[in-house]
Short mmCIF file of C-alpha atoms in Angstrom, two decimals:
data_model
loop_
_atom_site.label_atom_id
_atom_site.label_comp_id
_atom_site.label_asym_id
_atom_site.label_seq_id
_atom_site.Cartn_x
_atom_site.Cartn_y
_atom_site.Cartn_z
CA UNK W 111 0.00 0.00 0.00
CA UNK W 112 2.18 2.44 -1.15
CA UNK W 113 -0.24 4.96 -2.86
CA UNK W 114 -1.83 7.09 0.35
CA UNK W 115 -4.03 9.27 -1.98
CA UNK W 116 -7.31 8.97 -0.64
CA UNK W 117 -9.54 6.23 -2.81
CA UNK W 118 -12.46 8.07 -4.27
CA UNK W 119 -16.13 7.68 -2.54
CA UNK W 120 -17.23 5.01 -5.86
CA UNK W 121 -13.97 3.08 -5.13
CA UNK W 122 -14.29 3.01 -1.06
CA UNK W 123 -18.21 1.56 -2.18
CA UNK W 124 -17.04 -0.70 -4.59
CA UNK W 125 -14.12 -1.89 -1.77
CA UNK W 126 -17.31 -2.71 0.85
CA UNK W 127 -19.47 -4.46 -1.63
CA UNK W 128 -16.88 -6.80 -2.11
CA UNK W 129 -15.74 -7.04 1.26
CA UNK W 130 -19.72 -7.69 2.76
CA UNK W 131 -18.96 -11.43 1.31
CA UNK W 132 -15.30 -11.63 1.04
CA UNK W 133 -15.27 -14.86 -0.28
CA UNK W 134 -17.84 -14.89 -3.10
CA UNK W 135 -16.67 -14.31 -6.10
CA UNK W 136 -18.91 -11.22 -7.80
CA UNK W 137 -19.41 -9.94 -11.40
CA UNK W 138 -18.58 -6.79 -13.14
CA UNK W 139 -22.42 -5.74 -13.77
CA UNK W 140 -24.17 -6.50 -10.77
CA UNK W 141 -21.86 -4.54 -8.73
CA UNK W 142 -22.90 -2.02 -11.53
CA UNK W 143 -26.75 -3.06 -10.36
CA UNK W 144 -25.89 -3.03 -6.90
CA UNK W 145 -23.69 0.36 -6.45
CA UNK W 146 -25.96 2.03 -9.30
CA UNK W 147 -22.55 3.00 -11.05
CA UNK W 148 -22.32 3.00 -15.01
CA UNK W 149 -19.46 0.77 -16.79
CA UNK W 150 -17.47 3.23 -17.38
CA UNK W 151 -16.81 4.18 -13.98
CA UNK W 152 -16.97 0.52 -11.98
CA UNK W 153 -14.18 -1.18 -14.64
CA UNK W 154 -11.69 1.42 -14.07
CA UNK W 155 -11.91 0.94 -10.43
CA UNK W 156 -11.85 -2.72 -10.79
CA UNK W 157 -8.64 -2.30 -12.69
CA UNK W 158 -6.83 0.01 -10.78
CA UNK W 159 -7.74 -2.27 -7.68
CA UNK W 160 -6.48 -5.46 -9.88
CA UNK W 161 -3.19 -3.21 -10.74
CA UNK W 162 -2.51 -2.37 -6.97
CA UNK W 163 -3.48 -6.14 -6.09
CA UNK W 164 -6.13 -5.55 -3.86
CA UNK W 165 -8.44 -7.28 -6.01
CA UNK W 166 -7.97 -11.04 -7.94
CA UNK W 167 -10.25 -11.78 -11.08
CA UNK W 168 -11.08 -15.66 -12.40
CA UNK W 169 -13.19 -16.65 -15.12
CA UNK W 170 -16.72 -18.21 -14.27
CA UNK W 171 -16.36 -22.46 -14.46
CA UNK W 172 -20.20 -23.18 -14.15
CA UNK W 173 -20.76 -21.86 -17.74
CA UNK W 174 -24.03 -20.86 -19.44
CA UNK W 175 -24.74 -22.35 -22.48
CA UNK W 176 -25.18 -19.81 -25.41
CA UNK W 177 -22.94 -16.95 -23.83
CA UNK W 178 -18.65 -16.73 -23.12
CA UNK W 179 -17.52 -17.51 -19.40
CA UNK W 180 -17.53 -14.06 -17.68
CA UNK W 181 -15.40 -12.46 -15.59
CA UNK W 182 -15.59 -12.86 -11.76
CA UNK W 183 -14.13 -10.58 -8.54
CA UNK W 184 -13.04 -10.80 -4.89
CA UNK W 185 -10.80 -9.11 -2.87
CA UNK W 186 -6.95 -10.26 -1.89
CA UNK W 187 -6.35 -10.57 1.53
CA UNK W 188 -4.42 -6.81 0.95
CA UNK W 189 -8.07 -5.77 -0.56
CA UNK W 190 -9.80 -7.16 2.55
CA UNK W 191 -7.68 -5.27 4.74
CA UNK W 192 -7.60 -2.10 2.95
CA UNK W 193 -11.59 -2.61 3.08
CA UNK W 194 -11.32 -2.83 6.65
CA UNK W 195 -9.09 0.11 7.10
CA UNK W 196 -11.18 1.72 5.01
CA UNK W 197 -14.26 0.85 7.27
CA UNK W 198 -12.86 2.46 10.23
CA UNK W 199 -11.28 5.70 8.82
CA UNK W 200 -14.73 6.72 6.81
CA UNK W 201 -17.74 8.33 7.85
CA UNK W 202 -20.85 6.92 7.12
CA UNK W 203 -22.13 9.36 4.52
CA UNK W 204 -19.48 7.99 1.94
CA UNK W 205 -20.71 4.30 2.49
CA UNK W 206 -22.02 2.55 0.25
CA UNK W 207 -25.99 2.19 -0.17
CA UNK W 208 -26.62 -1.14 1.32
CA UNK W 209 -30.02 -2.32 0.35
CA UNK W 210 -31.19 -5.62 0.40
CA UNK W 211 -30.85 -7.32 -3.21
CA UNK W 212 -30.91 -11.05 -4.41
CA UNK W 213 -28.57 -13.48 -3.46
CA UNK W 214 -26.34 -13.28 -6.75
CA UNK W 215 -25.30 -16.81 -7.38
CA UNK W 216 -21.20 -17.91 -8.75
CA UNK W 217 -22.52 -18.25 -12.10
CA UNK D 104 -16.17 14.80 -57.55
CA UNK D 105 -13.69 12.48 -56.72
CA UNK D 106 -14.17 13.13 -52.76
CA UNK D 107 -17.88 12.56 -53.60
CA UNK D 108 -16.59 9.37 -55.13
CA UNK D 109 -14.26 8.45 -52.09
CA UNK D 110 -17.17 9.17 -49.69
CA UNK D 111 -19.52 6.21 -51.45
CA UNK D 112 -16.65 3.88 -51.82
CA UNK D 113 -16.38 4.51 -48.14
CA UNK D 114 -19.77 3.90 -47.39
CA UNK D 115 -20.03 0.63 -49.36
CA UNK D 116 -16.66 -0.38 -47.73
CA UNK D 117 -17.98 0.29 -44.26
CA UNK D 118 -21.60 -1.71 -45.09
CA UNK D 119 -19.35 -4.74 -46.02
CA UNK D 120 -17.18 -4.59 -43.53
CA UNK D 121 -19.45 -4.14 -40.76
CA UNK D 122 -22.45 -6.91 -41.73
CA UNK D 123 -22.82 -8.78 -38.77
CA UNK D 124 -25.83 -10.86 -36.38
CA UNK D 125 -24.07 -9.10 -33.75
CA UNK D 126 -26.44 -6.17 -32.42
CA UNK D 127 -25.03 -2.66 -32.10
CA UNK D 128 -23.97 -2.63 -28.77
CA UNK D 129 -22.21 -5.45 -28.80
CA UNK D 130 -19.98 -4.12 -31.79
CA UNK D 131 -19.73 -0.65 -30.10
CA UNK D 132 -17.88 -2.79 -27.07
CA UNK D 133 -15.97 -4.98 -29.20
CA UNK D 134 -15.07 -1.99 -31.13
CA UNK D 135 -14.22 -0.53 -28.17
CA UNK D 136 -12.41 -2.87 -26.48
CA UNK D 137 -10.02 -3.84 -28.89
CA UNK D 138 -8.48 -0.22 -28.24
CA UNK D 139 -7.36 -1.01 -24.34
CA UNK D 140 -4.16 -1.53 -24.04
CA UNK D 141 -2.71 -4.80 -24.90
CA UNK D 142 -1.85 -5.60 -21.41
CA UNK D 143 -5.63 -5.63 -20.80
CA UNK D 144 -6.09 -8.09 -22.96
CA UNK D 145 -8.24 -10.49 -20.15
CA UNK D 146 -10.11 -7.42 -19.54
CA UNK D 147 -11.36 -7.34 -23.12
CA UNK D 148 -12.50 -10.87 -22.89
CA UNK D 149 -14.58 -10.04 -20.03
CA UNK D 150 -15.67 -6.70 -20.93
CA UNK D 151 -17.64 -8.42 -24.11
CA UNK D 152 -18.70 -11.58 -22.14
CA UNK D 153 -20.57 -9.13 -19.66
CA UNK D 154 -22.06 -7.77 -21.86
CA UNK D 155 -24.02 -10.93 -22.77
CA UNK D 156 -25.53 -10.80 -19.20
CA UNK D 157 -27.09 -7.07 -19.83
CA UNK D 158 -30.54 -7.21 -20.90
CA UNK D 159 -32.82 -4.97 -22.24
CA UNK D 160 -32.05 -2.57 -24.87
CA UNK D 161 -31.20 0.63 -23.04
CA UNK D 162 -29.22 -1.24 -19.93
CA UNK D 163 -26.74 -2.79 -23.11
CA UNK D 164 -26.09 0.51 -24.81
CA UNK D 165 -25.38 2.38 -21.28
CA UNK D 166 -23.17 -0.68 -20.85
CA UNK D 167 -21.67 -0.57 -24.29
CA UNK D 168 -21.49 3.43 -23.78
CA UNK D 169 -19.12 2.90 -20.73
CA UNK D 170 -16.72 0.21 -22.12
CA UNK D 171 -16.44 3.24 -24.59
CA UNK D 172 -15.55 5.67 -22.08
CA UNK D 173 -13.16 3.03 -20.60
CA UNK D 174 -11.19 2.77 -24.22
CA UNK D 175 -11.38 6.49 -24.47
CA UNK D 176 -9.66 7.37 -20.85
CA UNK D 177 -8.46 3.57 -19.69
CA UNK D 178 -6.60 4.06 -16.44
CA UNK D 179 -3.05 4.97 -17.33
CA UNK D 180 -0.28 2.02 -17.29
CA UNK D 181 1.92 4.85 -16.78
CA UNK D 182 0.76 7.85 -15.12
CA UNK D 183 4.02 9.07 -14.18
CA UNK D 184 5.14 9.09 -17.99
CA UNK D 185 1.77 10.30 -19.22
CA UNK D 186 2.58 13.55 -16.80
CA UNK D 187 6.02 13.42 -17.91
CA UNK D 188 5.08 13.84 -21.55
CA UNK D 189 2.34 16.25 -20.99
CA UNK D 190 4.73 18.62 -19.42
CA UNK D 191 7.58 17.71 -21.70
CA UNK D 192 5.24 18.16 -25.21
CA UNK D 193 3.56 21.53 -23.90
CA UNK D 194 6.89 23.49 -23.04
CA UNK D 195 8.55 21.66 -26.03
CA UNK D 196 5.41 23.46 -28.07
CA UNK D 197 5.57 26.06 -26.76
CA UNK D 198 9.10 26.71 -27.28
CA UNK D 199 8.82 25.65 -31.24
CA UNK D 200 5.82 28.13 -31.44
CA UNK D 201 7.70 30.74 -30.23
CA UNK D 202 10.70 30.39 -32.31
CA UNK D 203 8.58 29.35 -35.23
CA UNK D 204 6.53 32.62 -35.32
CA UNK D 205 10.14 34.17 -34.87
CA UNK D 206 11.69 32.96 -37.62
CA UNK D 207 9.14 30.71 -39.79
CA UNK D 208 6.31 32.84 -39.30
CA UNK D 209 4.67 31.29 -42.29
CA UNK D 210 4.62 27.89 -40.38
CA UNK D 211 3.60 29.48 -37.22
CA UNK D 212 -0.05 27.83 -36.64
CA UNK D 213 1.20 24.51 -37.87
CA UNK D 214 3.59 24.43 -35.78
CA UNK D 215 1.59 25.32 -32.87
CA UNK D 216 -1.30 22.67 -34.19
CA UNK D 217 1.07 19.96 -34.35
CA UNK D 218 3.15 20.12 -30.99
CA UNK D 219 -0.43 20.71 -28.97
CA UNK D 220 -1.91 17.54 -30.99
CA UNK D 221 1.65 15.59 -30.68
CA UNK D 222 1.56 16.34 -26.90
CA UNK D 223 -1.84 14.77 -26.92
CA UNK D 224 -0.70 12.10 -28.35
CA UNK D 225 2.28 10.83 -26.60
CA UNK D 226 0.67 11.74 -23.45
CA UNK D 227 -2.28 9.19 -24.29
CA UNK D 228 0.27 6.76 -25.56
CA UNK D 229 2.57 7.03 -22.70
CA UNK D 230 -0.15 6.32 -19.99
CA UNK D 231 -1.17 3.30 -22.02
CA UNK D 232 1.88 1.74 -23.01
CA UNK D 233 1.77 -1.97 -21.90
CA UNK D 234 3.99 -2.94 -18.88
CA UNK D 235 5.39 -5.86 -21.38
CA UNK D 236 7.57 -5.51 -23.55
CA UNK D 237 6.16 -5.36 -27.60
CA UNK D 238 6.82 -7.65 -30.51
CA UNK D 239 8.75 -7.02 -33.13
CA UNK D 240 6.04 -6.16 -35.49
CA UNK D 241 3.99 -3.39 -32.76
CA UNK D 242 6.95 -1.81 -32.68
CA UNK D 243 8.12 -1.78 -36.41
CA UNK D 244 4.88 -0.23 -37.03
CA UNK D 245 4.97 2.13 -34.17
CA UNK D 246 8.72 3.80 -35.37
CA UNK D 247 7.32 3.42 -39.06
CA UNK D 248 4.27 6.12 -38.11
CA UNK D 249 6.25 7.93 -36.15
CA UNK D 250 9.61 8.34 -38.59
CA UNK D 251 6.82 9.09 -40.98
CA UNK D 252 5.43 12.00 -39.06
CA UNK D 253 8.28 13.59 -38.36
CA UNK D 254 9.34 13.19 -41.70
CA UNK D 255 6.39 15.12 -42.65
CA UNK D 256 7.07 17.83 -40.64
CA UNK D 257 11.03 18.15 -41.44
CA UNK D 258 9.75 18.09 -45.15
CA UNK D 259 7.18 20.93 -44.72
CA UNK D 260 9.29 23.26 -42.49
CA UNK D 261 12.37 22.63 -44.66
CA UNK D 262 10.35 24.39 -48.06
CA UNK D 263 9.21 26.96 -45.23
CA UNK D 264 13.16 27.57 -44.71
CA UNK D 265 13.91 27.67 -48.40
CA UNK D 266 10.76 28.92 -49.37
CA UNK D 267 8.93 30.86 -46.95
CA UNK D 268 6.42 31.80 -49.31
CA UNK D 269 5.26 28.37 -50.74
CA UNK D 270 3.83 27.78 -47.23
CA UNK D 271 1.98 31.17 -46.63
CA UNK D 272 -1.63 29.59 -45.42
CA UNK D 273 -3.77 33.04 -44.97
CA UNK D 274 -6.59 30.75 -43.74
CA UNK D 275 -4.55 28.49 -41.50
CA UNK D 276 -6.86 25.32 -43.38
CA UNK D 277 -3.73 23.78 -44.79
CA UNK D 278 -2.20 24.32 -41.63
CA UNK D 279 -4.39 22.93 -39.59
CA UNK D 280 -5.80 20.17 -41.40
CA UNK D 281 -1.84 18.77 -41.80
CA UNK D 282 -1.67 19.20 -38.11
CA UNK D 283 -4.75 17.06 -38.13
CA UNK D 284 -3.75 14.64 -40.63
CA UNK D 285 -0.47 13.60 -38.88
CA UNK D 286 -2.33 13.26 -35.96
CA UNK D 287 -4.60 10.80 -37.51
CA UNK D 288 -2.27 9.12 -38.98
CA UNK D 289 0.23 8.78 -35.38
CA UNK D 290 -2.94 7.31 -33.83
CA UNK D 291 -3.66 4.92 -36.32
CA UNK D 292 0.12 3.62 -36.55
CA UNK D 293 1.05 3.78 -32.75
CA UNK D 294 -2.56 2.00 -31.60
CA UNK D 295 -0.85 -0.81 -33.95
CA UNK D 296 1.68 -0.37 -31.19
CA UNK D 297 -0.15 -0.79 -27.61
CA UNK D 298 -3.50 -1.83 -28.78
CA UNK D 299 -5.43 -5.63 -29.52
CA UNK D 300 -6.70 -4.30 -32.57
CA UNK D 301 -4.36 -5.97 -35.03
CA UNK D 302 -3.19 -9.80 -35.54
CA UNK D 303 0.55 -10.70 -35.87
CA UNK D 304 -0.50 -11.37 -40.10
CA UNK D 305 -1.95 -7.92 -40.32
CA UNK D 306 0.95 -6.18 -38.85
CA UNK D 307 3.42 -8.03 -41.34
CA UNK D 308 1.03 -7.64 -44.08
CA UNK D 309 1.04 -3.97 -42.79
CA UNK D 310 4.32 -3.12 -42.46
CA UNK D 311 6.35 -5.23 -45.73
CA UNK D 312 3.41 -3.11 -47.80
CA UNK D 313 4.19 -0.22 -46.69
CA UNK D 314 8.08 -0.67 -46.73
CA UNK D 315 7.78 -1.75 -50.55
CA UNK D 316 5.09 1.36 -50.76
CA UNK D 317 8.50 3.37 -49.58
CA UNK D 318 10.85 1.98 -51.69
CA UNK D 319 8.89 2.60 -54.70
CA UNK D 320 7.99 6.29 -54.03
CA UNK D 321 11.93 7.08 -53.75
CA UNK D 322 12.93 4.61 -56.93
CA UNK D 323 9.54 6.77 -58.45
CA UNK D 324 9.98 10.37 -56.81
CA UNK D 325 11.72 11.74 -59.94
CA UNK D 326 8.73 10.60 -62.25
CA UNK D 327 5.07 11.87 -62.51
CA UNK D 328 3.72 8.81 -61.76
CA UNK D 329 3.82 9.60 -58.24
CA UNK D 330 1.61 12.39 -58.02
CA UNK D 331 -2.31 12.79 -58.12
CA UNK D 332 -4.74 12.47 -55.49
CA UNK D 333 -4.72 9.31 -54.35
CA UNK D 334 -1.03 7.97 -54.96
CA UNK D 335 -0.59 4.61 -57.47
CA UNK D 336 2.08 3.51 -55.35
CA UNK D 337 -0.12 3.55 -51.79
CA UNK D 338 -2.71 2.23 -53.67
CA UNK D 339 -0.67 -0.86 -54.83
CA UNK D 340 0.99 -1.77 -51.81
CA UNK D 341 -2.97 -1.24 -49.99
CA UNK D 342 -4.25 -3.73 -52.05
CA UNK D 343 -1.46 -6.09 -52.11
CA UNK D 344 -1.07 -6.44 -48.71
CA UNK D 345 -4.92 -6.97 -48.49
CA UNK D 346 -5.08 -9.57 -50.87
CA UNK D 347 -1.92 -11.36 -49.75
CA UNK D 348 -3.45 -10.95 -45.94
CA UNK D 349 -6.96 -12.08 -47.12
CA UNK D 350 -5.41 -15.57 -48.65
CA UNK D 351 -3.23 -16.31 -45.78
CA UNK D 352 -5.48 -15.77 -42.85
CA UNK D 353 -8.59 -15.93 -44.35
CA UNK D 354 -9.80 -13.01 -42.14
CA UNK D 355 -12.01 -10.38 -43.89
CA UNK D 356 -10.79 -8.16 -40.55
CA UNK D 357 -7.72 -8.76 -40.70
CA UNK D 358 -6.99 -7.94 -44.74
CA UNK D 359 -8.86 -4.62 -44.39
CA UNK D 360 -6.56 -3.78 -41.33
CA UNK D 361 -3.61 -4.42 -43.37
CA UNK D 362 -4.56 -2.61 -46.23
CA UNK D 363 -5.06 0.25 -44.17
CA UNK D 364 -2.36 -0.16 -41.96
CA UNK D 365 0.05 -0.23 -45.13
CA UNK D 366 -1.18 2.80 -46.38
CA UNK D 367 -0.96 4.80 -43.16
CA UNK D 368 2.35 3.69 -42.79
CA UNK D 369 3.66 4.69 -46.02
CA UNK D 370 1.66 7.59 -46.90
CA UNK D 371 3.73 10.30 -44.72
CA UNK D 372 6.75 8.75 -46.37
CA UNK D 373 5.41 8.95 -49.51
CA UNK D 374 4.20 12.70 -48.61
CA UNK D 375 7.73 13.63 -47.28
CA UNK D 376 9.54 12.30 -50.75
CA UNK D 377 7.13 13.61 -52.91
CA UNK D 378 7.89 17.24 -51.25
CA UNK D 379 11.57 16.28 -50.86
CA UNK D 380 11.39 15.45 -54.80
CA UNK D 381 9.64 18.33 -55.83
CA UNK D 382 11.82 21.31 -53.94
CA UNK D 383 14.98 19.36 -55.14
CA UNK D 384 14.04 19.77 -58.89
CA UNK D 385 14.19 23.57 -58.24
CA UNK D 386 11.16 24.60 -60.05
CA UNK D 387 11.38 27.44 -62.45
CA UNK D 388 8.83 26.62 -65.31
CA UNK D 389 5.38 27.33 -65.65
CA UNK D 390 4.29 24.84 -68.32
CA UNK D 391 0.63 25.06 -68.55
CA UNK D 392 -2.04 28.34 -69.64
CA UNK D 393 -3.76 27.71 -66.16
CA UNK D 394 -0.60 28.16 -63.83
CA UNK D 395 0.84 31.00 -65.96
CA UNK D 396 -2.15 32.99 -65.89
CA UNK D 397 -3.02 32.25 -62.00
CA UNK D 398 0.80 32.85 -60.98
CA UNK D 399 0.57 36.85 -62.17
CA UNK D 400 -2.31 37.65 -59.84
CA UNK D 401 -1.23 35.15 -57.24
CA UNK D 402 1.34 37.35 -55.68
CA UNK D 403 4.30 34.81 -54.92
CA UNK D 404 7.44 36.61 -55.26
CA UNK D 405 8.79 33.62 -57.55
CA UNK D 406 7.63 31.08 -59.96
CA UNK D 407 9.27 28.31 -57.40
CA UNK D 408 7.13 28.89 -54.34
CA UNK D 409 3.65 29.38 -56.45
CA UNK D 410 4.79 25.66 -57.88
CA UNK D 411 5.46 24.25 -54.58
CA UNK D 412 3.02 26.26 -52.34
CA UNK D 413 0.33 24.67 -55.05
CA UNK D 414 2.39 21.35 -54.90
CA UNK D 415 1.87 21.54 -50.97
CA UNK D 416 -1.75 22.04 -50.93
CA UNK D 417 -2.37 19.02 -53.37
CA UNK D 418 -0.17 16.93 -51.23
CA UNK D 419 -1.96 18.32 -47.82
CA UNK D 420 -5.45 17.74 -49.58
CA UNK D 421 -4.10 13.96 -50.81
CA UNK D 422 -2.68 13.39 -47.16
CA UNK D 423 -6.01 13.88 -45.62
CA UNK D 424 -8.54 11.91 -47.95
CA UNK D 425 -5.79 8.77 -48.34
CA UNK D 426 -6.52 6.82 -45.28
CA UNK D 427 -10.48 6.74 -45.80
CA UNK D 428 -10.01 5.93 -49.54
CA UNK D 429 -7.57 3.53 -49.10
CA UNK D 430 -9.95 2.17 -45.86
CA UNK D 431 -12.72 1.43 -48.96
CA UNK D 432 -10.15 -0.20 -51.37
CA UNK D 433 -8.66 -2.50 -48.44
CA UNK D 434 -12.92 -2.98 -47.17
CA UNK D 435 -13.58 -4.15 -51.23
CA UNK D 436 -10.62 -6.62 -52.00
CA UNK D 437 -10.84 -8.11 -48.74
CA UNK D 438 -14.53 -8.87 -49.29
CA UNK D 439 -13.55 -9.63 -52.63
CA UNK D 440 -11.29 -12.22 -51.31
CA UNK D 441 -13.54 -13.39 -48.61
CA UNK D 442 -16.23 -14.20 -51.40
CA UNK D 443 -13.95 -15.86 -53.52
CA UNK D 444 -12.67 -18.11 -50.89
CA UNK D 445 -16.23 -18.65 -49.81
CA UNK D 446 -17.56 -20.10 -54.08
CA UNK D 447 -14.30 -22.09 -53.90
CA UNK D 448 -15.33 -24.01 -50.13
CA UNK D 449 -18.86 -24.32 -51.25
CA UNK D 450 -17.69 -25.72 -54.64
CA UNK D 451 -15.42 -27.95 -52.59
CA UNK D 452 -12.35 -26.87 -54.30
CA UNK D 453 -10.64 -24.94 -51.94
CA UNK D 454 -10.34 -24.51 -48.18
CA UNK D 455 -13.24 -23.30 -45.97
CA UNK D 456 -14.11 -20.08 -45.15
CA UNK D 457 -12.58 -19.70 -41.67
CA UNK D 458 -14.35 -17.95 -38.91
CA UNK D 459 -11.91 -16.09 -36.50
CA UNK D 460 -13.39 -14.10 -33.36
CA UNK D 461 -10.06 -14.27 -31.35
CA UNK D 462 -6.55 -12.10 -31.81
CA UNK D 463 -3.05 -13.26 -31.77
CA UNK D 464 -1.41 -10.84 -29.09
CA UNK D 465 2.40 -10.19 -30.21
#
């Protein structure tokens, strides 16, 4: 963790979407669904988080027949505790919204 | 007329080229995608699977209008040398401006245009320049464009030394649509470089057209065969690198990306000999009724610069409209390929039409 800029309010509530179930793996667009954020704005943060290894990516093995194996996200145990860090440094009005959806399922 | 003519070709080109089942926004994010950087090449992948999971119509072009956004401003590989540049380019440009409007003050807006746009470009290229090393080939293709734009501009600024007057632009169009142009074309030949766009056959094809492209224009730069709109030579080496590309891989994609890529390779080459040629030959004639009667209200102070100022233009004007018209002829022969291969599999006498969706990464 050698960057110390601040992470941006979208990354801190992508960062505790994935860390509410650290160890299910999550795709792309329903944290898009979930966190209301566009494309555009969640893959960058999933890359930059995937660059600074606070976030490890796997391709779906419980395929659907008809469409490609998609990509899938967790945190890193360094993502996890950045989370965490994260958790306790923030106030609550930068949190992410944290209503109830469906259980979203590995594949 | 003939841009009227270019324009059509392009269209029909662009039809062919484009016919797919796929629906729009799933080009627009293939499209799209293939411009990341190379090193995001998994990212790619799973950009265009997700987008198989989006439904409804408005939810998949939102989707397909980020991934855009993402290949437009991907975060930078490279910040550090993406700020480096920046800085580097604008005081660079600024300095050149300054000096130009001292003592080339006839080149003045180009040179502005150009070292603003350059800046631009390296910055965006420096931020996205993979973390691995690239083949051969990307980076063949990436010194070819940019030898060829600087080429360009040594060419242009060297009449402005000898001739100031052959490159007065009282409009600043020529200026500024050469500053354009070489930006166009630096894109094109560096995304070669850092981008999934291209297969390892298309760069080859790419890059032996254009160098044969080269060769000719200097073995030709003496003759008139050289000059004209669209250039014989770029034309030639367009189509044969499309053809050649479209019988080897089979790939309608891949031919019309060679095609092209061979002519944006070779065309500021072929620019910078063509004006290298001309100033060389030390123009003093005027041969024809038109140019004789023009040059005495035209108000260059010798018959030289009113032959090479109107040299420039043409070759500024050619520049410009190249890549799209050689875009169409590449689009046509590789579909003309494409269809041929695909009579001689039905008719069992040749190999099948192969169906490629992946890229070969160099």
């Amino acid at each position: 963790m050698a960057r110390t800029r601040r992470p941006s309010p979208q990354t801190v509530a992508v960062l505790q979407a994935l860390a509410e179930q650290p160890t299910q793996w999550r795709h792309g667009y329903d944290l898009c669904t979930q966190l209301d954020m566009r494309a555009g704005s969640m893959y960058p943060i999933l890359m930059r988080l995937a660059d600074r290894g606070l976030l490890e990516a796997d391709w779906e093995t419980d395929r659907v027949a008809g469409r490609p194996a998609r990509h899938l996200y967790r945190l890193t145990g360094a993502g996890l505790a950045y989370a965490a860090a994260l958790d306790g440094e923030l106030a609550p009005a930068v949190r992410p919204d944290r209503r109830p959806r469906p259980e979203l399922g590995r594949a | 007329m003939i841009l009227i003519l270019v324009a059509v070709l392009v269209a029909v080109a662009f039809a062919l080229h484009t016919r797919s089942r796929r629906d729009l926004p799933e080009r627009l994010v293939a499209f799209s995608t293939a411009w990341l950087p190379a090193d995001r090449r998994g990212w790619r992948q799973a950009l265009v699977a997700e987008l198989s999971a989006v439904r409804g119509h408005r939810e998949r072009w939102l989707f397909a209008a980020g991934v855009l956004r993402l290949a437009l401003f991907p975060p930078a590989s490279r910040p550090a040398s993406a700020r480096t540049c920046a800085t580097v380019g604008a005081l660079t440009s600024a300095v050149a401006t300054a000096a130009a409007a001292r003592l080339l003050p006839t080149l003045a807006v180009f040179v502005a245009a150009f070292g603003l746009l350059m800046t631009a470009c390296a910055t965006a290229f420096a931020g996205r320049w993979p973390r691995v090393a690239p083949s051969g080939t990307r980076l063949a293709a990436g010194a070819a464009a940019i030898v060829g734009v600087l080429a360009v501009a040594a060419a242009v600024v060297g009449v402005g030394i000898a001739h100031p007057a052959a490159t007065r632009d009282g409009t600043h169009v020529f200026s500024l649509v050469l500053a354009a142009s070489l930006s166009m074309y630096l894109i094109v030949g560096l995304s070669v470089t850092v981008t999934g766009h291209t297969t390892r056959a298309t760069r080859w094809g790419g890059v032996i057209g254009a160098s044969a492209a080269v060769v000719a224009s200097i073995l030709l730069a003496h003759t008139s065969t050289i000059t004209g709109l669209i250039s014989p030579v770029i034309a030639g080496a367009t189509l044969a690198a499309a053809i050649v590309v479209g019988v080897v891989t089979g790939d309608r994609s891949s031919a019309t990306r060679a095609g092209v890529l061979a002519a944006v390779l070779s065309a500021p080459l072929h620019f910078a000999i063509t004006v290298v040629a001309l100033e060389s030959s030390h123009p003093t004639t005027l041969t024809n009724p038109y140019d004789i009667n023009a040059y005495r209200g035209s108000g260059y102070p010798d018959v030289a610069s009113y032959l090479l100022g109107d040299a420039l233009g043409g070759e500024i004007v050619s520049f410009a409209v190249t890549p799209l018209a050689m875009y169409a002829l590449a689009a046509v022969a590789a579909t003309g390929i494409d269809r041929l291969r695909a009579g001689a599999a039905r008719r069992g006498t040749g190999p099948g039409l192969a169906t490629r969706t992946g890229r070969t990464a160099g």
